Coordinates of C-alpha atoms in Angstrom, one line a residue:
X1 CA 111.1 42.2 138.0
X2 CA 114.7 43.5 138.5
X3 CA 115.8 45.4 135.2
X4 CA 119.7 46.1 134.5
X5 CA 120.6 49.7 133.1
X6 CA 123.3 49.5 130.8
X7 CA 125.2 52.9 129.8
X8 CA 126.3 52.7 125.8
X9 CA 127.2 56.5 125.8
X10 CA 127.6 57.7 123.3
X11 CA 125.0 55.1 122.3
X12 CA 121.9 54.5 123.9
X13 CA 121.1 54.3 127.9
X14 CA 119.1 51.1 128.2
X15 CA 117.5 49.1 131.0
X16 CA 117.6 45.5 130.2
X17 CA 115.3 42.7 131.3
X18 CA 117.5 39.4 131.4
X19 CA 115.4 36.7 132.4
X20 CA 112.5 37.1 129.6
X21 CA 112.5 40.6 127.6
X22 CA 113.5 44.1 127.3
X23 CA 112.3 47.8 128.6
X24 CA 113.5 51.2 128.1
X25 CA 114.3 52.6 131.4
X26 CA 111.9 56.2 131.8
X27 CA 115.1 58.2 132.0
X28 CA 116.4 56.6 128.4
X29 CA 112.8 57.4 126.9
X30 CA 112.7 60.9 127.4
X31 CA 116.5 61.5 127.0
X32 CA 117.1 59.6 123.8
X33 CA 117.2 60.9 120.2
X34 CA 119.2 59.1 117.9
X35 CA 121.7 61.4 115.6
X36 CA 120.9 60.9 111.4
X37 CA 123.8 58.6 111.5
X38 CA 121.8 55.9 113.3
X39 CA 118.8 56.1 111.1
X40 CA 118.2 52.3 110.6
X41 CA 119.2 49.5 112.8
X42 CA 122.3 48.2 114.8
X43 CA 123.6 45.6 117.1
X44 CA 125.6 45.5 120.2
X45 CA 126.0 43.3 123.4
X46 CA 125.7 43.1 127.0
X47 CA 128.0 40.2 128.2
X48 CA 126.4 37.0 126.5
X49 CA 123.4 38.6 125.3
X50 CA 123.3 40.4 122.0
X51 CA 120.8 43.0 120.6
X52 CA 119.2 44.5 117.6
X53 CA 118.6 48.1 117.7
X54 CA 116.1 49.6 115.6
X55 CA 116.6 53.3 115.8
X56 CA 113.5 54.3 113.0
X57 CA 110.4 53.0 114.0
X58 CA 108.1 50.2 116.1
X59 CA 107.0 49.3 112.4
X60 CA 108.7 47.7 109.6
X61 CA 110.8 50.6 107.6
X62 CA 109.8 52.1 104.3
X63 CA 112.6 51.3 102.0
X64 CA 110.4 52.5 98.7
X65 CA 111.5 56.1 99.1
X66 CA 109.2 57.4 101.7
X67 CA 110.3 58.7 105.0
X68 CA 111.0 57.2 108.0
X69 CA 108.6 56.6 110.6
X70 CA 109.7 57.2 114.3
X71 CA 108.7 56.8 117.9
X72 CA 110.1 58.4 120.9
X73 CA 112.2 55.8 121.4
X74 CA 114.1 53.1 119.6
X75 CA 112.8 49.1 119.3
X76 CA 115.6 46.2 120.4
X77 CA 115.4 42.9 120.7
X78 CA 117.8 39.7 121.8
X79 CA 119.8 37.9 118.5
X80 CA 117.5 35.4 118.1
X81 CA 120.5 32.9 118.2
X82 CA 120.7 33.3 121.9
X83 CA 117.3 32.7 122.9
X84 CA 118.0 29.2 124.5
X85 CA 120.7 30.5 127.0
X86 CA 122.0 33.3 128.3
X87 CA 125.6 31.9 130.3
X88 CA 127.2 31.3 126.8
X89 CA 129.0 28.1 127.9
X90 CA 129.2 25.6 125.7
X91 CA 127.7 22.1 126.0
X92 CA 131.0 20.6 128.4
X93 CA 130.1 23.5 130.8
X94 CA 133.4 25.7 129.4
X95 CA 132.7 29.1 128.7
X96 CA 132.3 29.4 125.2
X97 CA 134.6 32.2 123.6
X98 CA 132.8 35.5 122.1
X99 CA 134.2 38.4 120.6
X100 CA 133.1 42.1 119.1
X101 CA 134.0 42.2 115.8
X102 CA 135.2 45.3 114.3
X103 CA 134.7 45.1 109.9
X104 CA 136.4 47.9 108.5
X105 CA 135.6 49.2 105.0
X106 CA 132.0 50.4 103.9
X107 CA 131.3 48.3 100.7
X108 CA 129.1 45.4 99.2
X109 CA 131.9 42.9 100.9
X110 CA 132.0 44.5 104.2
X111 CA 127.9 44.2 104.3
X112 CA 128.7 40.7 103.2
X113 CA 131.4 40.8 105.5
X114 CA 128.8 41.9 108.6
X115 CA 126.2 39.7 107.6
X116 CA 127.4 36.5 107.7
X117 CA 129.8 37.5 111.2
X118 CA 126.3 38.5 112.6
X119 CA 125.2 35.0 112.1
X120 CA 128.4 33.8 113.9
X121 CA 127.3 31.7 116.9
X122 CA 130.4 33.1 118.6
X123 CA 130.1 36.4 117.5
X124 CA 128.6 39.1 120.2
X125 CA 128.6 42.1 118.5
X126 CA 129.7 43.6 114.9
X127 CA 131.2 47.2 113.9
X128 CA 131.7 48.8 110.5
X129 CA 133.6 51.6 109.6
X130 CA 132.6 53.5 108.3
X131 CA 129.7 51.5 106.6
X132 CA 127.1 52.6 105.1
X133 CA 123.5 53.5 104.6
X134 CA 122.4 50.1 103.6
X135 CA 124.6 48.4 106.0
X136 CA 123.4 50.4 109.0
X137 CA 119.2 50.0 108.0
X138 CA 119.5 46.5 107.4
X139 CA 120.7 46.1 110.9
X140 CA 123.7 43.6 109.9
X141 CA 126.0 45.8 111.7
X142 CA 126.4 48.8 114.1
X143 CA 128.0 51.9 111.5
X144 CA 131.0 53.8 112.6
X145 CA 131.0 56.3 110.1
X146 CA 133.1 58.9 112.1
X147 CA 135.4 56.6 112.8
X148 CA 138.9 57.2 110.4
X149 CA 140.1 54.1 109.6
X150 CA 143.0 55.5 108.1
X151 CA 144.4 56.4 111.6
X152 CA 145.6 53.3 112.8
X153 CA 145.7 55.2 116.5
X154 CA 141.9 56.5 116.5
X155 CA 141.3 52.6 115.4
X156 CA 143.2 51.1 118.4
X157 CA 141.4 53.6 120.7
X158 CA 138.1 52.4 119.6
X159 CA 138.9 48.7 119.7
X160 CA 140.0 49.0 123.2
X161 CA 137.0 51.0 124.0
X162 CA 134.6 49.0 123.2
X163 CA 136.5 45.1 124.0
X164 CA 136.7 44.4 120.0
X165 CA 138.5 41.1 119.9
X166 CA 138.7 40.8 116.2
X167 CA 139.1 42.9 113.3
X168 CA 138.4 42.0 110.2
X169 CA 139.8 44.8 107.3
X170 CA 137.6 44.5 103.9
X171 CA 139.5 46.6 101.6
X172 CA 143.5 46.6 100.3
X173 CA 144.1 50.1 100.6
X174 CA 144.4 49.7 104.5
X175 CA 145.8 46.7 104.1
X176 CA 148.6 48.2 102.6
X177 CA 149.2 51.1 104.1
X178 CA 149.6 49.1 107.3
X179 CA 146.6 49.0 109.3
X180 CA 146.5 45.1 110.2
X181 CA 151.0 45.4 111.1
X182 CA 149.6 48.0 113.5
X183 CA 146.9 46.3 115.3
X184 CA 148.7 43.4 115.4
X185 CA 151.5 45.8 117.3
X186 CA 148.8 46.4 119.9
X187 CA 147.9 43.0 120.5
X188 CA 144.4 43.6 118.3
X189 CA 143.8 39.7 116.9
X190 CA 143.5 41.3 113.0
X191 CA 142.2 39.2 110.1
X192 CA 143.8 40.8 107.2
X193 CA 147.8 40.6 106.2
X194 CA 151.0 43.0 107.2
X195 CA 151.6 45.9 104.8
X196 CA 154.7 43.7 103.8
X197 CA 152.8 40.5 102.7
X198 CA 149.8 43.2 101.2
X199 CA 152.4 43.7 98.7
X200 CA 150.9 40.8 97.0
X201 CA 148.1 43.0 96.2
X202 CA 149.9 46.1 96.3
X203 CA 152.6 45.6 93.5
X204 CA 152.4 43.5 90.4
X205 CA 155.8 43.7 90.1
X206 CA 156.2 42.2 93.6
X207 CA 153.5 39.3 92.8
X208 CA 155.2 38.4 89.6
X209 CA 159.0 38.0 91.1
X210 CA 157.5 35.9 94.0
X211 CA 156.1 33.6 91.2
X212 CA 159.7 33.6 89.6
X213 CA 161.6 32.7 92.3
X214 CA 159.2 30.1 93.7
X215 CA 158.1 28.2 90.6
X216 CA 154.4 29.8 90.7
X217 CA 152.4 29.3 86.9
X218 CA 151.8 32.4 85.6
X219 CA 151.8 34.5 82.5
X220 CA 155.3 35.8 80.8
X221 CA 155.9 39.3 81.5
X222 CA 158.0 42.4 81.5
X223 CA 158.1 45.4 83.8
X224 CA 159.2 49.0 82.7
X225 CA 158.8 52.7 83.5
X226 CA 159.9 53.3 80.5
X227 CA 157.4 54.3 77.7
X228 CA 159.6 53.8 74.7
X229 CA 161.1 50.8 76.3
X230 CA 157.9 49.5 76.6
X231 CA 156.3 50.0 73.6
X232 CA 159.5 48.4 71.9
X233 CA 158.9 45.4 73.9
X234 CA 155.5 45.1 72.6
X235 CA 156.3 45.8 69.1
X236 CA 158.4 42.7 69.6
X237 CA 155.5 40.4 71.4
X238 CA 152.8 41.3 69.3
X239 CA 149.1 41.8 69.8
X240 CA 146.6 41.0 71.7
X241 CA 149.2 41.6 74.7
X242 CA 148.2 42.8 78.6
X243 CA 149.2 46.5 80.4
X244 CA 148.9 46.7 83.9
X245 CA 150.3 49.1 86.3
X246 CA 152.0 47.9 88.8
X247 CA 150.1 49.6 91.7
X248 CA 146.6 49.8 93.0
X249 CA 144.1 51.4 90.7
X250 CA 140.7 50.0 92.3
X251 CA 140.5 47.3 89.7
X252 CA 140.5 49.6 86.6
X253 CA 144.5 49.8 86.1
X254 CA 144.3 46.5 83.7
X255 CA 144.6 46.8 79.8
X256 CA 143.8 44.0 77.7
X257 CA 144.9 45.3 74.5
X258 CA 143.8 43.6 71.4
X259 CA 146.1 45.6 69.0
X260 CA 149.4 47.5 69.1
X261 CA 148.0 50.8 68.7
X262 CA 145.8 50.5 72.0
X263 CA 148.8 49.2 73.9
X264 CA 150.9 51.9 73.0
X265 CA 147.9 54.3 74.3
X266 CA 147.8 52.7 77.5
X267 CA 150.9 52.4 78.0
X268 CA 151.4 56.7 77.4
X269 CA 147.9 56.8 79.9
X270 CA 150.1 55.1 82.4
X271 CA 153.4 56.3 82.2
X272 CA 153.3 59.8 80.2
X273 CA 149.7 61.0 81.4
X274 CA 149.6 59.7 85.1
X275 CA 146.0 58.7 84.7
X276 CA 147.0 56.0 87.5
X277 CA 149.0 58.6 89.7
X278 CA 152.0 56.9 91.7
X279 CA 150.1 53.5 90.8
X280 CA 150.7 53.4 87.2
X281 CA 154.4 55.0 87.2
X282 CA 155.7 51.5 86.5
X283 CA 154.1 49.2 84.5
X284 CA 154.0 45.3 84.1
X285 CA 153.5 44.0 80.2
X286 CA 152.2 40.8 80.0
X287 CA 151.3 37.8 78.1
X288 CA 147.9 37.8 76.7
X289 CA 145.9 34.2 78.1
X290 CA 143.2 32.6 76.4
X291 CA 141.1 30.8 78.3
X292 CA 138.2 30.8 81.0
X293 CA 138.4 33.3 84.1
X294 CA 138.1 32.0 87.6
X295 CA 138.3 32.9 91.6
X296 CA 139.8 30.9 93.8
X297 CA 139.8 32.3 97.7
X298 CA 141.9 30.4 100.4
X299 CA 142.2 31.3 103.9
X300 CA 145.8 31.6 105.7
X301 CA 146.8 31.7 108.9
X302 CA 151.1 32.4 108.2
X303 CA 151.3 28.7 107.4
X304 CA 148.3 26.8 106.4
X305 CA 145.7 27.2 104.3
X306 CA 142.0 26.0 103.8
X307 CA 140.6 26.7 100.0
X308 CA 137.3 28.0 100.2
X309 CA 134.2 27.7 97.7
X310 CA 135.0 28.5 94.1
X311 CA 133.3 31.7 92.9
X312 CA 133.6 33.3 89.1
X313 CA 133.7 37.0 89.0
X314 CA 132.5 39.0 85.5
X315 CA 135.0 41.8 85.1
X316 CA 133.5 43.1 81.6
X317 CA 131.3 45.8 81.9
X318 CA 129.1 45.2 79.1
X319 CA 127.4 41.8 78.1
X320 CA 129.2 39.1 76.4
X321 CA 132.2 40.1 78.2
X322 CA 132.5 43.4 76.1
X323 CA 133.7 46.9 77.3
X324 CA 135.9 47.9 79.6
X325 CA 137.0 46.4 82.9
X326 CA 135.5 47.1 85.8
X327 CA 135.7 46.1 90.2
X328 CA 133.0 43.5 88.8
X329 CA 129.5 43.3 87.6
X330 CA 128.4 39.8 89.2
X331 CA 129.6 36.7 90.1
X332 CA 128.8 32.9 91.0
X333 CA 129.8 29.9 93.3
X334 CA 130.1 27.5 92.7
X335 CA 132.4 27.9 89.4
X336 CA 132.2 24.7 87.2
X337 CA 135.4 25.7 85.2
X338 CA 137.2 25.0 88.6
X339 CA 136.6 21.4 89.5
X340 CA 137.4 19.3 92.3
X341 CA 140.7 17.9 90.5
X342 CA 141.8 21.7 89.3
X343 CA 141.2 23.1 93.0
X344 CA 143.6 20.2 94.4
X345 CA 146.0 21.7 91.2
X346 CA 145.8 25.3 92.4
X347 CA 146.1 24.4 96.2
X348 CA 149.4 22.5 95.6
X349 CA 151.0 24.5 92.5
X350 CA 149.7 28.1 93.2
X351 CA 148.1 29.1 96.8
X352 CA 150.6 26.6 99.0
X353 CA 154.0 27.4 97.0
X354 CA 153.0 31.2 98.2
X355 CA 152.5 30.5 101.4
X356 CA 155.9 29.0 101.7
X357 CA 157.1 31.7 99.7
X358 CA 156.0 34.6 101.7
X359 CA 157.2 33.2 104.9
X360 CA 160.9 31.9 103.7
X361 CA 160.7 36.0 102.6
X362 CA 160.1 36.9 105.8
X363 CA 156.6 37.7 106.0
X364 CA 154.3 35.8 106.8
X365 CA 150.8 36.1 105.1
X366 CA 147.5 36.0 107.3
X367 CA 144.6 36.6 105.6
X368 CA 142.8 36.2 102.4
X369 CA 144.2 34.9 99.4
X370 CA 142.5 35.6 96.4
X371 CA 143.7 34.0 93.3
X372 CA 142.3 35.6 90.1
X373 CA 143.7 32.1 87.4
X374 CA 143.2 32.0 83.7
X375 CA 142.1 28.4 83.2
X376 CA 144.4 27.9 80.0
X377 CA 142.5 27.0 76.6
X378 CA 145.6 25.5 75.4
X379 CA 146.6 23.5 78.4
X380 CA 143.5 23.1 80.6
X381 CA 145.9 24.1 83.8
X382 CA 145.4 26.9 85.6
X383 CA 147.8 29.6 85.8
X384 CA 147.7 32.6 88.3
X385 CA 146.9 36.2 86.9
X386 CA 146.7 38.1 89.6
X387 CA 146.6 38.4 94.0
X388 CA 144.5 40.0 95.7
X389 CA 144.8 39.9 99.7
X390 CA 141.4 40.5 100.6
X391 CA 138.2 39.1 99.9
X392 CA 136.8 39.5 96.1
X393 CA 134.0 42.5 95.5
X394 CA 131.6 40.8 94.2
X395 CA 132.8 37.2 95.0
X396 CA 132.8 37.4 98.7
X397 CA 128.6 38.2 98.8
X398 CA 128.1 34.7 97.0
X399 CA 130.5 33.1 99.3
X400 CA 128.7 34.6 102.4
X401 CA 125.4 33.6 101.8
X402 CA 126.5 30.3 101.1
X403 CA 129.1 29.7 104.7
X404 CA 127.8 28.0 106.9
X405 CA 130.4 28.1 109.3
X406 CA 130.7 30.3 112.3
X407 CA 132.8 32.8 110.4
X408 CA 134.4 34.7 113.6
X409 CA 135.7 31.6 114.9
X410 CA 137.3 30.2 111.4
X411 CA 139.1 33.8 111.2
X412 CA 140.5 33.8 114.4
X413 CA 141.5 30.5 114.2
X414 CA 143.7 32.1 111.0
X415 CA 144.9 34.9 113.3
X416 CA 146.1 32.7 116.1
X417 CA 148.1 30.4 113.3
X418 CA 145.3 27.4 114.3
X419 CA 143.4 26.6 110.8
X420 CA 145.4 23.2 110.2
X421 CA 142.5 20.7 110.6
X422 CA 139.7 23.1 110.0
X423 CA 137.2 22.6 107.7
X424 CA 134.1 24.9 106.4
X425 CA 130.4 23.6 105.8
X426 CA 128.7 25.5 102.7
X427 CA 125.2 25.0 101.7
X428 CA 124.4 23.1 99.1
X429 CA 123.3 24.6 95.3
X430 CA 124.3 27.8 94.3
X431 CA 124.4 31.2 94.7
X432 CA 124.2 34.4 92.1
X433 CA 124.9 38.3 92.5
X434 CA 124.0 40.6 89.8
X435 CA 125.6 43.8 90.6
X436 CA 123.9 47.4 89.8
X437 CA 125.6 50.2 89.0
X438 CA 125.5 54.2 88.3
X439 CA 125.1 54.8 85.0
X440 CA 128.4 55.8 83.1
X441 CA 130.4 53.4 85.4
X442 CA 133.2 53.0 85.2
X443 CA 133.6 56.1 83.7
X444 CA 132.5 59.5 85.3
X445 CA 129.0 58.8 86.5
X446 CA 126.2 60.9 88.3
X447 CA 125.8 60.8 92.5
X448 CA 122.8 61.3 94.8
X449 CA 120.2 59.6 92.2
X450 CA 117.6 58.1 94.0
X451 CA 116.8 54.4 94.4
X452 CA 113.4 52.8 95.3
X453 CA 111.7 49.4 95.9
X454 CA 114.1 48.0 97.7
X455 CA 112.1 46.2 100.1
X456 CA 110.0 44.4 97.7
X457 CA 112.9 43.0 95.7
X458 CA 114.1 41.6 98.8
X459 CA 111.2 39.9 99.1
X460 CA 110.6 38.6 96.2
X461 CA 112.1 35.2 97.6
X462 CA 113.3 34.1 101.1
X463 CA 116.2 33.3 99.8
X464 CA 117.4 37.2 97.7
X465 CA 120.0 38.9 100.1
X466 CA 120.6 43.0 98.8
X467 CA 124.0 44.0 99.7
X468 CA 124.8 48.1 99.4
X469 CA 128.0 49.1 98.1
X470 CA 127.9 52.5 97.7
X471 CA 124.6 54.1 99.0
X472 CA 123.5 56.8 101.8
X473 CA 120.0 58.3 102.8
X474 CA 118.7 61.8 101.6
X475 CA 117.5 64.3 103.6
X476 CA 113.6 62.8 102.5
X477 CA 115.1 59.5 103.5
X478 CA 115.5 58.3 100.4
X479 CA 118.6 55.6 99.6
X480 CA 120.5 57.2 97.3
X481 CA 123.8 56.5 95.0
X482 CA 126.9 57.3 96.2
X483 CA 129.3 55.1 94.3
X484 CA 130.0 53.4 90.7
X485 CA 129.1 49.9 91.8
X486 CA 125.9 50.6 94.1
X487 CA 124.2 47.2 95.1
X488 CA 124.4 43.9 94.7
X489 CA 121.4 41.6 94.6
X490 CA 122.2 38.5 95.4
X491 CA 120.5 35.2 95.7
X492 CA 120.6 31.3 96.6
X493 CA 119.0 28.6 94.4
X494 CA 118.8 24.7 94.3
X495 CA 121.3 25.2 91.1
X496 CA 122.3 28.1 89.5
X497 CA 119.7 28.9 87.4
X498 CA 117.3 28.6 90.1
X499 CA 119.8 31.4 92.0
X500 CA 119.7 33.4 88.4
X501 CA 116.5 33.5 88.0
X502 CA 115.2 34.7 92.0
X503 CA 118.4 37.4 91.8
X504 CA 116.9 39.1 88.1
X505 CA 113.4 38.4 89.4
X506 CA 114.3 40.7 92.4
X507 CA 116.6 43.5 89.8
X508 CA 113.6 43.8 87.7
X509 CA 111.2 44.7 91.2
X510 CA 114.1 47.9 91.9
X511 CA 113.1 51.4 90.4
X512 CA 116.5 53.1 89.5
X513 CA 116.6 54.8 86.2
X514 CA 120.0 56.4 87.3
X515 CA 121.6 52.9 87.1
X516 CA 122.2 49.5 84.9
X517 CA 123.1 46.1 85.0
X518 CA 124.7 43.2 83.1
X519 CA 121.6 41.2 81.9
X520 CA 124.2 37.9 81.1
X521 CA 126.1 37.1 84.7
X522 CA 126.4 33.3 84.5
X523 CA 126.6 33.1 80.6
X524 CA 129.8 31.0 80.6
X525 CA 127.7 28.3 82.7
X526 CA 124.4 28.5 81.0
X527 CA 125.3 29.3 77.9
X528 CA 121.9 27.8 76.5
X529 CA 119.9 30.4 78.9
X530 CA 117.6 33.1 77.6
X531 CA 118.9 36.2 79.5
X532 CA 116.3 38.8 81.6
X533 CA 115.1 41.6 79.5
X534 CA 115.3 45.3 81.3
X535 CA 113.3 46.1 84.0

């Protein structure tokens, strides 16, 4: 029985079985101890074999808050996708294309991100940096957490190192400081846009003179970095009336002032107290809409576009749609409010004219566009309130679960300019995610308090997916809070109550006193619903 030894320094030293299995070579037994980092599980590959690595235990984990179990050496096995063939051709005898994907960010959408890429057909292997706890146990992805992904160089080096052949950047801050332009510069196929075309995301300004000039619905507005200027302006529009600043703020830097005298405070916040930094020193006033919030997500490849499912995000951080806002407490796809008819609409008078737009200004957008429309009450017509060049937080985990596309090949297809023609299979029904966060979010709110029962409310239906957000282990092993939005329980259903229903089902199973919920996501859809009660 001839065995292959395959040398992942600085991962593990493994001796690989390809005809029918897998053994650890003696040398990797007694050499092997995996660093804290790799508590949990991760994948890599070997040619056209891919692998699971479970770095804790022979046993199934103990995610309840008890410690790790461990064995001299670590458990692997083949992706269970592969266990037909090992030649990767396809079915005319071509070798069938696979790439190491690279996710960078360490989020609830990069595990969403990792998890549906790992179910890619033509995906081998997939990195995330730098991940996180949750990320790394669940074994949806291989964790770089050393890696700094705000050094474009370091990134490069590692890409090369290890033969990634797609990277696919999560969040907009690397976006627009010009992580995807550099890649691209090496010759990295990179799913996410230039710093140039992130300025979609990256200025509201820019956003709102694009929709100017290229006839793009969208709410009336001003821009000033002037605070008397801009209160005057408001004086004359009247209340309820919308301050944003113009830069990134990690979805907190939106007012939606309901009188005068809160405008003119978040308007000094911004502009005379800096709570925004460089972000909020200019500021865009804007019409106040009255309607119904949706999501609309369309990939683009620099000239095409393909929408994808409809999603509705809850922004609100207390029920009813009270509070202030927030990254987002839940979400939903589909959206009813966005039907067939109003998709066409937003396709042809929104995502397209921007698409044109962007390249007649000279930079071309390949990526994500993510459209957050007001769904007018006066007019029924969508108009655009935002762009975002990256997939939504918490949209993208109900979009995941539902794809049943191979992911890696759709988005290089976008990379390559090749999506004209493509088209994405989703499953049918819906799909939910209640979000949990720290308590105090989004406010100051207390780290490090610890989480338990994860395991059985992931099991509390086949169908309940947990993504982490912001998590790590404790020295007891323990998953622990890290962030203001810390998990996101998701689930699939026949119909949306169905998917309500198995994602509260498995909330109510998780013991975190350090951290709440919104007991109403999907209210505007089931209006009629009795909502869960606290766990």
């Amino acid at each position: 029985m001839a065995l292959t030894t395959i040398n992942l320094s600085p991962y593990p030293k493994l001796a690989v079985n390809n005809s029918n299995g897998f053994f650890a070579s003696q040398s990797f037994r007694a050499s092997f101890s995996p660093p804290k980092s790799f508590l949990g599980t991760s994948s890599f590959s070997v040619g056209s074999l891919s692998f699971t690595v479970d770095h804790r235990c022979s046993s199934r984990p103990h995610l309840d808050g008890s410690r790790w179990s461990s064995t001299p050496f670590p458990c692997f096995s083949l992706k269970s996708e592969l266990s037909g063939s090992v030649d990767a051709h396809g079915s005319n005898g071509a070798p069938a294309e696979r790439v190491v994907v690279l996710v960078i960010g360490g989020g609830g959408r990069e595990h969403a991100l990792c998890y549906a890429l790992q179910r890619s057909p033509s995906c081998d292997a997939v990195f995330c940096a730098p991940g996180n706890a949750g990320i790394s146990a669940s074994g949806n992805a291989t964790c770089i957490p050393d890696l700094d992904i705000s050094d474009s160089s370091a990134v490069i080096l590692f890409c090369r190192k290890w033969s990634v052949g797609l990277v696919v950047v999560g969040p907009e801050a690397p976006l627009v400081s010009g992580l995807a332009s550099d890649l691209v510069m090496a010759g990295i196929p990179t799913f996410g846009p230039s710093a140039e075309a992130a300025a979609l995301e990256g200025s509201k300004n820019f956003m709102k003179t694009i929709c100017d000039k290229y006839g793009i619905p969208t709410a009336k507005y001003q821009t000033f970095s002037d605070a008397s200027a801009a209160k005057q302006y408001i004086k004359e529009q009247g209340a309820p009336i919308v301050i944003k600043a113009d830069g990134l703020a990690a979805g907190k830097g939106v007012t939606v002032a309901m009188t005068l005298e809160e405008a003119y405070e978040a308007v000094d916040s911004m502009l005379e107290e800096g709570v925004f930094g460089s972000a909020g020193c200019r500021i865009v006033v804007e019409e106040f809409l009255e309607g119904e919030e949706a999501s609309f997500f369309a990939l683009v490849d620099g000239e095409n576009a393909i929408p994808l499912e409809s999603a509705q995000d809850h922004k609100r951080v207390g029920d009813g749609d009270t509070g202030p806002n927030t990254g987002g407490m839940g979400a939903y796809s589909p959206a009813p409010v966005l039907t067939k008819e109003l998709q066409s609409v937003v396709m042809d008078s929104i995502i397209l004219p921007t698409v044109k737009g962007m390249s007649m200004e000279g930079c071309k957008f390949v990526g994500v566009l993510y459209a957050g429309l007001m769904i007018e009450k006066k007019s029924s017509l969508p108009k655009l309130i935002e762009y975002n060049v990256r997939f939504g937080d918490p949209e993208c985990q109900v979009l995941m679960v539902r794809l049943e596309s191979d992911l890696a090949k759709v988005l290089l297809a976008a990379c390559r300019g090749e999506l004209k023609g493509v088209t994405l299979k989703w499953s049918p029904g819906s799909a939910m995610v209640v979000v949990m966060a720290s308590n105090g979010y989004p406010g100051s709110y207390e780290k490090g308090t610890v989480i338990r029962n994860l395991e059985e409310a992931e099991h509390v239906a086949p169908s309940v997916k947990i993504f982490h957000a912001g998590t790590a282990l404790d020295s007891d092993g323990n998953f622990v809070a890290t962030g203001g939005r810390v998990l996101g329980i998701t689930s699939k259903g026949k119909d949306l109550e169905e998917a309500r229903d198995k994602a509260y089902l498995a909330v109510e199973e998780i013991k975190w006193p350090g951290g709440f919920y919104r007991k109403d996501i999907g209210w505007r859809a089931l209006p009629q619903k009795q909502f869960a009660s606290n766990a």
